[in-house]
Coordinates of C-alpha atoms in Angstrom, one line a residue:
M1 CA -49.5 150.2 -149.4
E2 CA -52.5 149.0 -147.3
Y3 CA -52.4 152.0 -145.0
L4 CA -51.8 154.5 -147.9
L5 CA -54.9 153.1 -149.8
S6 CA -56.9 153.2 -146.6
L7 CA -56.0 156.8 -146.0
L8 CA -56.8 157.7 -149.6
F9 CA -60.2 156.0 -149.3
L10 CA -61.1 157.9 -146.1
G11 CA -59.7 161.1 -147.7
L12 CA -62.1 160.7 -150.7
H13 CA -65.1 160.5 -148.4
L14 CA -64.0 163.4 -146.3
L15 CA -63.5 165.5 -149.5
D16 CA -66.9 164.5 -150.7
Y17 CA -68.5 165.4 -147.4
E18 CA -67.0 168.9 -147.7
Y19 CA -67.4 169.6 -151.4
N20 CA -70.0 167.2 -152.7
L21 CA -68.1 165.6 -155.6
P22 CA -69.8 164.6 -158.8
T23 CA -71.5 161.2 -158.3
I24 CA -69.6 159.5 -161.2
V25 CA -66.3 160.8 -160.0
F26 CA -66.9 159.8 -156.4
F27 CA -68.2 156.3 -157.2
G28 CA -65.4 155.6 -159.8
A29 CA -62.6 156.7 -157.4
G30 CA -64.2 154.8 -154.5
L31 CA -64.5 151.7 -156.6
V32 CA -60.9 151.8 -157.7
L33 CA -59.6 152.4 -154.2
F34 CA -61.9 149.7 -152.7
C35 CA -60.7 147.1 -155.2
A36 CA -57.1 148.0 -154.8
L37 CA -57.3 147.9 -151.1
F38 CA -59.1 144.6 -151.1
R39 CA -56.4 143.1 -153.3
V40 CA -53.6 144.4 -151.1
C41 CA -55.3 143.0 -148.0
Y42 CA -55.9 139.6 -149.7
N43 CA -52.3 139.4 -150.9
K44 CA -51.2 140.0 -147.3
S45 CA -53.5 137.6 -145.5
K46 CA -54.1 135.0 -148.2
D47 CA -57.5 134.4 -146.6
F48 CA -60.9 135.7 -147.9
L49 CA -62.7 136.1 -144.6
C50 CA -59.6 137.6 -142.9
T51 CA -59.5 140.1 -145.8
C52 CA -63.1 141.0 -145.3
M53 CA -62.5 141.7 -141.6
M54 CA -59.6 144.0 -142.6
M55 CA -61.8 145.7 -145.1
F56 CA -64.5 146.3 -142.4
C57 CA -61.9 148.3 -140.5
H58 CA -60.8 150.3 -143.6
T59 CA -64.4 151.1 -144.7
W60 CA -65.8 151.8 -141.2
Q61 CA -65.6 155.6 -141.2
A62 CA -67.3 155.6 -144.7
S63 CA -70.0 153.3 -143.6
W64 CA -72.5 156.1 -143.1
M65 CA -72.1 157.3 -146.7
N66 CA -73.7 155.8 -149.7
I67 CA -71.3 154.5 -152.4
F68 CA -72.7 157.3 -154.6
G69 CA -71.9 160.0 -152.1
D70 CA -75.4 160.4 -150.6
W71 CA -75.5 161.1 -146.9
G72 CA -78.2 159.5 -144.8
S73 CA -80.2 158.0 -147.7
P74 CA -83.1 155.7 -146.6
I75 CA -81.4 152.5 -147.9
Q76 CA -77.7 152.7 -147.2
I77 CA -75.7 150.9 -149.9
T78 CA -72.2 151.4 -148.6
W79 CA -68.9 149.7 -149.2
F80 CA -69.1 148.4 -145.6
Y81 CA -72.4 146.6 -146.2
L82 CA -71.2 145.3 -149.6
I83 CA -68.4 143.4 -147.8
G84 CA -71.2 141.6 -145.9
V85 CA -72.7 140.5 -149.3
F86 CA -69.2 139.2 -150.3
I87 CA -69.1 137.2 -147.0
L88 CA -72.6 135.7 -147.6
V89 CA -71.7 134.7 -151.1
Y90 CA -68.4 133.2 -149.9
C91 CA -70.4 131.2 -147.3
M92 CA -72.8 129.8 -149.9
I93 CA -70.0 128.8 -152.2
N94 CA -67.8 127.2 -149.6
I95 CA -70.4 125.7 -147.2
R96 CA -69.5 122.2 -148.3
K97 CA -66.1 122.6 -146.6
V98 CA -67.7 122.8 -143.2
I99 CA -70.9 120.9 -143.7
K100 CA -69.6 117.9 -141.9
V101 CA -68.3 119.8 -138.9
P102 CA -70.7 119.4 -135.9
L103 CA -72.3 122.6 -134.7
N104 CA -73.7 123.5 -131.3
A105 CA -77.4 122.5 -131.6
G106 CA -78.6 125.1 -129.1
V107 CA -76.9 128.0 -130.8
L108 CA -78.0 126.8 -134.2
A109 CA -81.6 126.7 -133.0
M110 CA -81.3 130.2 -131.7
F111 CA -80.0 131.5 -135.1
V112 CA -82.8 129.6 -137.0
S113 CA -85.4 131.0 -134.6
L114 CA -84.2 134.5 -135.1
F115 CA -84.1 134.2 -138.9
I116 CA -87.7 132.9 -138.8
F117 CA -88.9 135.6 -136.5
L118 CA -86.8 138.5 -138.1
P119 CA -89.5 139.6 -140.6
Y120 CA -92.3 139.8 -138.1
P121 CA -91.5 143.2 -136.6
L122 CA -91.1 144.5 -140.2
I123 CA -94.6 143.2 -141.1
I124 CA -96.2 145.0 -138.2
S125 CA -94.2 148.3 -138.6
P126 CA -96.4 151.3 -139.3
S127 CA -93.9 152.6 -141.9
L128 CA -92.3 150.1 -144.3
S129 CA -89.5 152.5 -145.2
E130 CA -88.6 153.2 -141.5
G131 CA -88.9 149.5 -140.6
M132 CA -86.7 148.4 -143.5
K133 CA -83.8 150.5 -142.1
E134 CA -83.8 148.6 -138.9
F135 CA -84.5 145.2 -140.5
L136 CA -81.4 145.5 -142.8
I137 CA -79.1 146.5 -139.9
I138 CA -80.2 143.6 -137.7
A139 CA -80.3 141.1 -140.6
F140 CA -76.7 142.2 -141.6
F141 CA -75.5 141.6 -138.0
L142 CA -77.2 138.2 -137.7
I143 CA -76.1 136.9 -141.1
I144 CA -72.4 137.9 -140.5
G145 CA -72.6 136.4 -137.0
F146 CA -74.1 133.2 -138.4
V147 CA -71.3 132.9 -141.0
A148 CA -68.8 133.3 -138.2
F149 CA -70.6 130.6 -136.2
V150 CA -70.6 128.1 -139.1
F151 CA -67.0 128.8 -140.2
K152 CA -65.8 128.9 -136.6
G153 CA -62.0 128.4 -136.2
T154 CA -61.2 128.4 -139.9
I155 CA -58.7 131.3 -139.8
A156 CA -55.2 130.5 -138.5
Y157 CA -54.3 132.4 -135.3
E158 CA -51.2 133.8 -137.0
K159 CA -53.4 135.9 -139.3
R160 CA -55.1 137.7 -136.4
K161 CA -52.3 140.3 -136.4
Y162 CA -53.4 141.6 -139.8
I163 CA -56.9 142.4 -138.6
V164 CA -55.7 143.9 -135.3
N165 CA -53.2 146.1 -137.2
S166 CA -55.8 147.3 -139.7
Y167 CA -58.2 148.1 -136.8
L168 CA -55.6 150.0 -134.8
F169 CA -54.5 152.0 -137.9
C170 CA -58.0 153.1 -138.7
I171 CA -58.8 154.0 -135.1
M172 CA -55.5 155.9 -134.9
I173 CA -56.3 157.9 -138.1
T174 CA -59.8 158.5 -136.8
C175 CA -58.5 159.9 -133.5
V176 CA -55.9 162.1 -135.2
L177 CA -58.5 163.6 -137.4
L178 CA -60.9 164.1 -134.5
L179 CA -58.2 166.0 -132.6
L180 CA -57.5 168.0 -135.8
Q181 CA -61.2 169.0 -136.0
Y182 CA -61.1 170.1 -132.4
V183 CA -58.0 172.2 -132.8
I184 CA -59.1 173.8 -136.0
Y185 CA -62.5 174.8 -134.5
K186 CA -60.9 176.0 -131.3
F187 CA -58.4 178.3 -133.0
T188 CA -60.2 179.3 -136.2
G189 CA -63.9 178.7 -135.6
E190 CA -64.0 176.5 -138.8
A191 CA -66.1 173.3 -138.4
L192 CA -64.6 170.7 -140.7
F193 CA -66.5 167.5 -141.5
R194 CA -69.2 166.4 -139.1
Y195 CA -69.1 168.7 -136.1
S196 CA -71.7 169.8 -133.6
V197 CA -71.8 172.8 -131.2
G198 CA -74.3 173.0 -128.3
T199 CA -74.7 173.5 -124.6
Y200 CA -74.8 171.2 -121.6
Y201 CA -76.0 172.6 -118.3
G202 CA -75.2 176.1 -119.7
N203 CA -71.7 175.1 -120.7
P204 CA -70.5 175.0 -124.3
V205 CA -70.2 171.5 -125.9
T206 CA -68.1 171.1 -129.1
S207 CA -68.2 167.5 -130.4
S208 CA -65.9 166.2 -133.1
K209 CA -67.5 163.4 -135.2
L210 CA -65.4 163.1 -138.4
L211 CA -67.9 161.0 -140.5
M212 CA -69.6 159.1 -137.7
E213 CA -73.3 159.1 -137.3
D214 CA -74.9 158.5 -133.8
T215 CA -71.6 159.0 -132.0
S216 CA -73.0 157.7 -128.7
C217 CA -72.9 154.3 -130.4
S218 CA -70.0 154.6 -132.9
T219 CA -67.4 156.0 -130.4
I220 CA -67.6 152.8 -128.5
M221 CA -65.5 151.2 -131.3
I222 CA -62.8 153.8 -130.6
G223 CA -62.6 152.8 -127.0
G224 CA -62.2 149.1 -127.9
A225 CA -58.8 149.9 -129.3
A226 CA -57.4 150.4 -125.8
F227 CA -57.6 146.7 -125.1
Y228 CA -55.6 145.8 -128.2
L229 CA -52.9 148.4 -127.4
L230 CA -52.6 147.0 -123.9
E231 CA -52.3 143.5 -125.4
K232 CA -49.4 144.7 -127.5
L233 CA -47.6 146.5 -124.7
N234 CA -44.2 145.1 -123.8
K235 CA -40.8 146.3 -122.7
R236 CA -39.5 147.1 -126.2
N237 CA -42.4 149.0 -127.7
W238 CA -43.9 150.8 -124.7
P239 CA -43.1 154.4 -125.8
F240 CA -44.7 153.8 -129.2
I241 CA -47.8 152.0 -127.8
L242 CA -48.3 154.6 -125.0
A243 CA -48.1 157.4 -127.5
M244 CA -50.9 155.7 -129.6
A245 CA -52.9 155.1 -126.5
V246 CA -52.7 158.8 -125.5
I247 CA -53.9 159.8 -129.0
I248 CA -56.8 157.4 -128.8
M249 CA -57.8 158.6 -125.3
A250 CA -57.6 162.2 -126.4
G251 CA -59.6 161.4 -129.6
I252 CA -62.4 159.7 -127.8
G253 CA -62.4 162.6 -125.3
V254 CA -63.1 165.3 -127.9
T255 CA -66.2 163.4 -129.1
T256 CA -67.8 164.3 -125.8
R257 CA -69.7 161.0 -125.7
R258 CA -70.1 160.2 -122.0
T259 CA -71.4 156.6 -122.6
S260 CA -68.3 155.3 -124.3
I261 CA -66.0 157.3 -122.0
V262 CA -67.4 156.4 -118.6
T263 CA -68.0 152.8 -119.6
L264 CA -64.5 152.5 -120.9
A265 CA -63.1 153.8 -117.6
I266 CA -65.2 151.3 -115.6
V267 CA -64.3 148.3 -117.7
L268 CA -60.5 149.2 -117.8
V269 CA -60.5 149.2 -114.0
F270 CA -61.8 145.6 -114.0
Y271 CA -59.5 144.8 -116.8
V272 CA -56.5 145.7 -114.7
L273 CA -57.8 143.8 -111.7
L274 CA -58.8 140.6 -113.4
H275 CA -56.6 140.4 -116.5
Y276 CA -53.2 140.8 -115.0
K277 CA -51.5 138.4 -112.5
G278 CA -49.3 139.5 -109.6
T279 CA -49.5 142.6 -107.3
I280 CA -46.6 144.4 -108.9
K281 CA -48.0 143.9 -112.4
R282 CA -51.4 145.2 -111.4
I283 CA -50.0 148.2 -109.6
N284 CA -47.9 149.2 -112.7
M285 CA -50.8 148.7 -115.1
A286 CA -53.2 150.6 -112.7
V287 CA -50.8 153.6 -112.7
L288 CA -50.6 153.4 -116.5
V289 CA -54.3 153.1 -117.1
A290 CA -55.0 155.9 -114.6
G291 CA -52.7 158.2 -116.6
L292 CA -54.5 157.3 -119.8
L293 CA -57.9 157.9 -118.3
S294 CA -56.8 161.2 -117.0
V295 CA -56.0 162.2 -120.6
M296 CA -59.4 161.1 -121.8
F297 CA -61.3 163.0 -119.0
L298 CA -59.1 166.1 -119.5
Y299 CA -60.2 166.4 -123.1
L300 CA -63.8 165.7 -122.1
Y301 CA -63.5 168.6 -119.8
Y302 CA -62.1 170.8 -122.5
T303 CA -64.9 170.0 -124.9
R304 CA -67.9 169.6 -122.5
S305 CA -66.9 171.6 -119.5
I306 CA -67.9 168.8 -117.1
L307 CA -66.9 170.0 -113.6
D308 CA -68.2 167.4 -111.2
L309 CA -69.5 163.8 -110.9
F310 CA -73.1 164.9 -111.2
T311 CA -72.7 166.4 -114.7
L312 CA -70.6 163.4 -115.7
T313 CA -73.1 160.8 -114.7
Y314 CA -76.4 162.7 -115.2
N315 CA -78.9 160.3 -116.8
N316 CA -80.2 162.9 -119.2
G317 CA -83.7 161.4 -119.2
R318 CA -82.6 157.8 -119.6
F319 CA -84.5 156.5 -116.5
E320 CA -87.7 158.1 -117.7
G321 CA -87.2 156.5 -121.1
Y322 CA -86.6 153.1 -119.5
A323 CA -89.8 153.4 -117.5
A324 CA -91.7 154.4 -120.6
G325 CA -90.1 151.5 -122.6
L326 CA -91.0 149.0 -119.9
K327 CA -94.6 150.2 -119.8
L328 CA -94.8 149.9 -123.6
L329 CA -93.4 146.4 -123.4
W330 CA -96.0 145.4 -120.8
D331 CA -98.8 146.8 -123.0
N332 CA -97.3 145.2 -126.2
P333 CA -95.5 142.0 -125.3
F334 CA -95.2 141.1 -129.0
G335 CA -93.7 144.4 -130.0
I336 CA -94.8 147.4 -132.1
G337 CA -92.5 146.9 -135.1
Y338 CA -89.1 148.2 -136.2
D339 CA -90.3 151.7 -136.9
N340 CA -88.0 154.0 -134.9
V341 CA -90.3 157.1 -135.4
N342 CA -93.3 155.2 -134.1
L343 CA -91.3 153.9 -131.1
A344 CA -90.1 157.4 -130.2
A345 CA -93.7 158.7 -130.3
A346 CA -94.9 155.7 -128.2
V347 CA -92.5 156.4 -125.4
G348 CA -92.8 160.2 -125.3
G349 CA -90.4 161.5 -127.9
I350 CA -87.0 159.8 -127.2
V351 CA -86.2 156.2 -128.1
P352 CA -85.1 154.3 -124.9
H353 CA -81.3 154.5 -124.6
N354 CA -80.9 150.8 -124.0
S355 CA -80.3 148.4 -126.9
M356 CA -81.9 145.4 -125.3
L357 CA -85.1 147.3 -124.2
R358 CA -85.4 148.8 -127.7
W359 CA -85.3 145.3 -129.3
L360 CA -87.9 144.2 -126.8
N361 CA -90.1 147.1 -127.7
M362 CA -89.7 146.5 -131.4
G363 CA -90.0 142.7 -131.6
G364 CA -91.5 141.7 -128.2
F365 CA -90.2 139.2 -125.7
I366 CA -89.5 136.4 -128.1
F367 CA -87.3 138.5 -130.4
G368 CA -85.6 140.4 -127.6
I369 CA -84.7 137.3 -125.6
F370 CA -83.2 135.5 -128.6
M371 CA -81.1 138.6 -129.4
F372 CA -79.9 138.6 -125.8
L373 CA -79.0 134.9 -125.9
I374 CA -77.0 135.3 -129.2
L375 CA -75.0 138.2 -127.6
I376 CA -74.3 136.0 -124.5
Y377 CA -73.1 133.2 -126.8
Y378 CA -70.6 135.6 -128.5
L379 CA -69.4 136.7 -125.0
T380 CA -68.9 133.2 -123.7
A381 CA -67.2 132.1 -126.9
S382 CA -64.7 134.9 -126.6
F383 CA -64.1 134.1 -123.0
K384 CA -63.2 130.5 -123.8
K385 CA -60.3 131.6 -126.1
K386 CA -56.8 131.8 -124.7
N387 CA -56.5 135.4 -125.9
K388 CA -59.1 137.3 -123.9
T389 CA -58.9 140.7 -125.8
E390 CA -62.1 140.1 -127.8
F391 CA -63.9 139.1 -124.6
W392 CA -63.1 142.5 -123.0
F393 CA -64.0 144.3 -126.2
I394 CA -67.3 142.5 -126.5
G395 CA -68.0 142.9 -122.8
Y396 CA -67.3 146.7 -123.0
C397 CA -69.7 147.0 -126.0
L398 CA -72.5 145.1 -124.2
I399 CA -72.2 147.1 -121.0
A400 CA -72.3 150.3 -123.0
S401 CA -75.2 149.0 -125.0
N402 CA -77.4 149.4 -121.9
L403 CA -76.9 153.2 -122.2
I404 CA -77.3 153.8 -125.9
P405 CA -80.2 153.3 -128.4
D406 CA -78.6 150.7 -130.6
I407 CA -75.2 149.0 -130.4
L408 CA -75.6 147.8 -134.0
N409 CA -75.3 151.4 -135.1
A410 CA -71.7 151.2 -134.1
R411 CA -71.3 149.1 -137.4
I412 CA -67.9 147.5 -136.6
F413 CA -69.3 145.8 -133.5
I414 CA -69.3 142.8 -135.7
L415 CA -65.5 142.8 -135.8
P416 CA -64.7 141.4 -132.3
I417 CA -67.5 138.9 -132.7
M418 CA -66.0 137.6 -136.0
M419 CA -62.6 137.5 -134.5
A420 CA -63.8 135.6 -131.4
L421 CA -65.4 132.9 -133.6
L422 CA -63.5 132.7 -136.9
I423 CA -59.9 132.9 -135.6
A424 CA -58.5 129.6 -134.3
D425 CA -57.3 129.5 -130.7
E426 CA -53.7 130.3 -130.1
E427 CA -52.6 126.7 -129.8
E428 CA -54.2 125.6 -133.0
K429 CA -51.6 126.3 -135.7
V430 CA -53.6 124.9 -138.6
P431 CA -57.3 125.9 -139.0
N432 CA -59.9 123.1 -139.0
E433 CA -57.1 120.5 -138.7
K434 CA -59.6 117.9 -137.5
Y435 CA -61.4 117.8 -140.8
I436 CA -59.0 119.1 -143.4
A437 CA -57.3 115.7 -143.3
V438 CA -60.4 114.0 -144.6
Q439 CA -61.0 116.4 -147.5
S440 CA -60.1 115.4 -151.0
R441 CA -57.1 116.9 -152.8
N442 CA -59.4 118.8 -155.1
E443 CA -61.3 120.3 -152.2
Q444 CA -58.2 121.5 -150.5
Q445 CA -56.9 123.1 -153.7
S446 CA -60.2 125.0 -154.2
R447 CA -60.0 126.8 -150.9
L448 CA -59.9 130.6 -151.4

């Protein structure tokens, strides 16, 4: 039922994109499907935060569309962001359950500093409306990350499978529909859903997008599924898992986004070399991964006609943008504000394709350094877990973030971060065992 409702929820948004349904019809149907899906996920996981992570997966493709069907409205009130509101309310209601658990003082100080400094770039933004867009995206990311930090280890490891399955299902459906877009356009010339046609070095480029905005950022979330599929691979299920992996590789290929594709190829090479033990195991996995990467690059060739290494790795003005961004930072060490339009004008027309540099330009050295340190904390926290899949996912995202304007535009980047912090390590069978024992009976019964 979970997957059927998820499919219906996505289908509603695809239908609205094509036919612009009446607002009341779209909102009413969306509300019914959202509530039904939330209830099914909660009945399965029996955990509120786990349910919210599952819902992040199911609402991701709709996260660029307003709950009333408006596309690209200035203030995006989406189901995806409303889940963040639920998480914040949950945190405030249940904070007493973790209030006595010691927190890392250094990390806590970083979060407090960021929350104090967060409004500053908004205040100095030339345009309040443009600045507010960026402010809300960063605030959402930091609030969810802080909740995960405070409630660290409160979800039993056994419930991790529900989140992973929801994520893989949604990525799989996304890739199937991306391939469908490509096939329909190739054979009929009909562009369904979000689709772009252009040229690259004189060659035609046909990019499937489904509902994704800023696909340079969002397609990174598709590539992350490869690590979870390889985690699930074993002798019994390998035909099924490999079939899923081929679909995902083909799906990310038809998006034509070089950043997510090239970065994934590089990280998967290191994944094979460092993650697996034993020469035979590494050789087997190297052959398997090489085959999957061949599928990805083959579809990239079909859609972007990349014929050589130069056209694959061409910086497309990125280095010039980096130089302009660094000069702007030197001249404005305290930033110029969240305004993206103003930032683009200040560096010559194109926002620097580097998330870290962009944050430095907007908020200055103080803001940028604290954002960097928080991301490093997430990476190190994921590395300390026995299951390293989230570490590879987050690492892949952070490497790719050096080549795109804003990793936070990927939306679901918060998912591996929440999983790395909230889910107890594999050996811990009961979440927060060290302090549940001292809770009163009434406190334990009141847990959601």
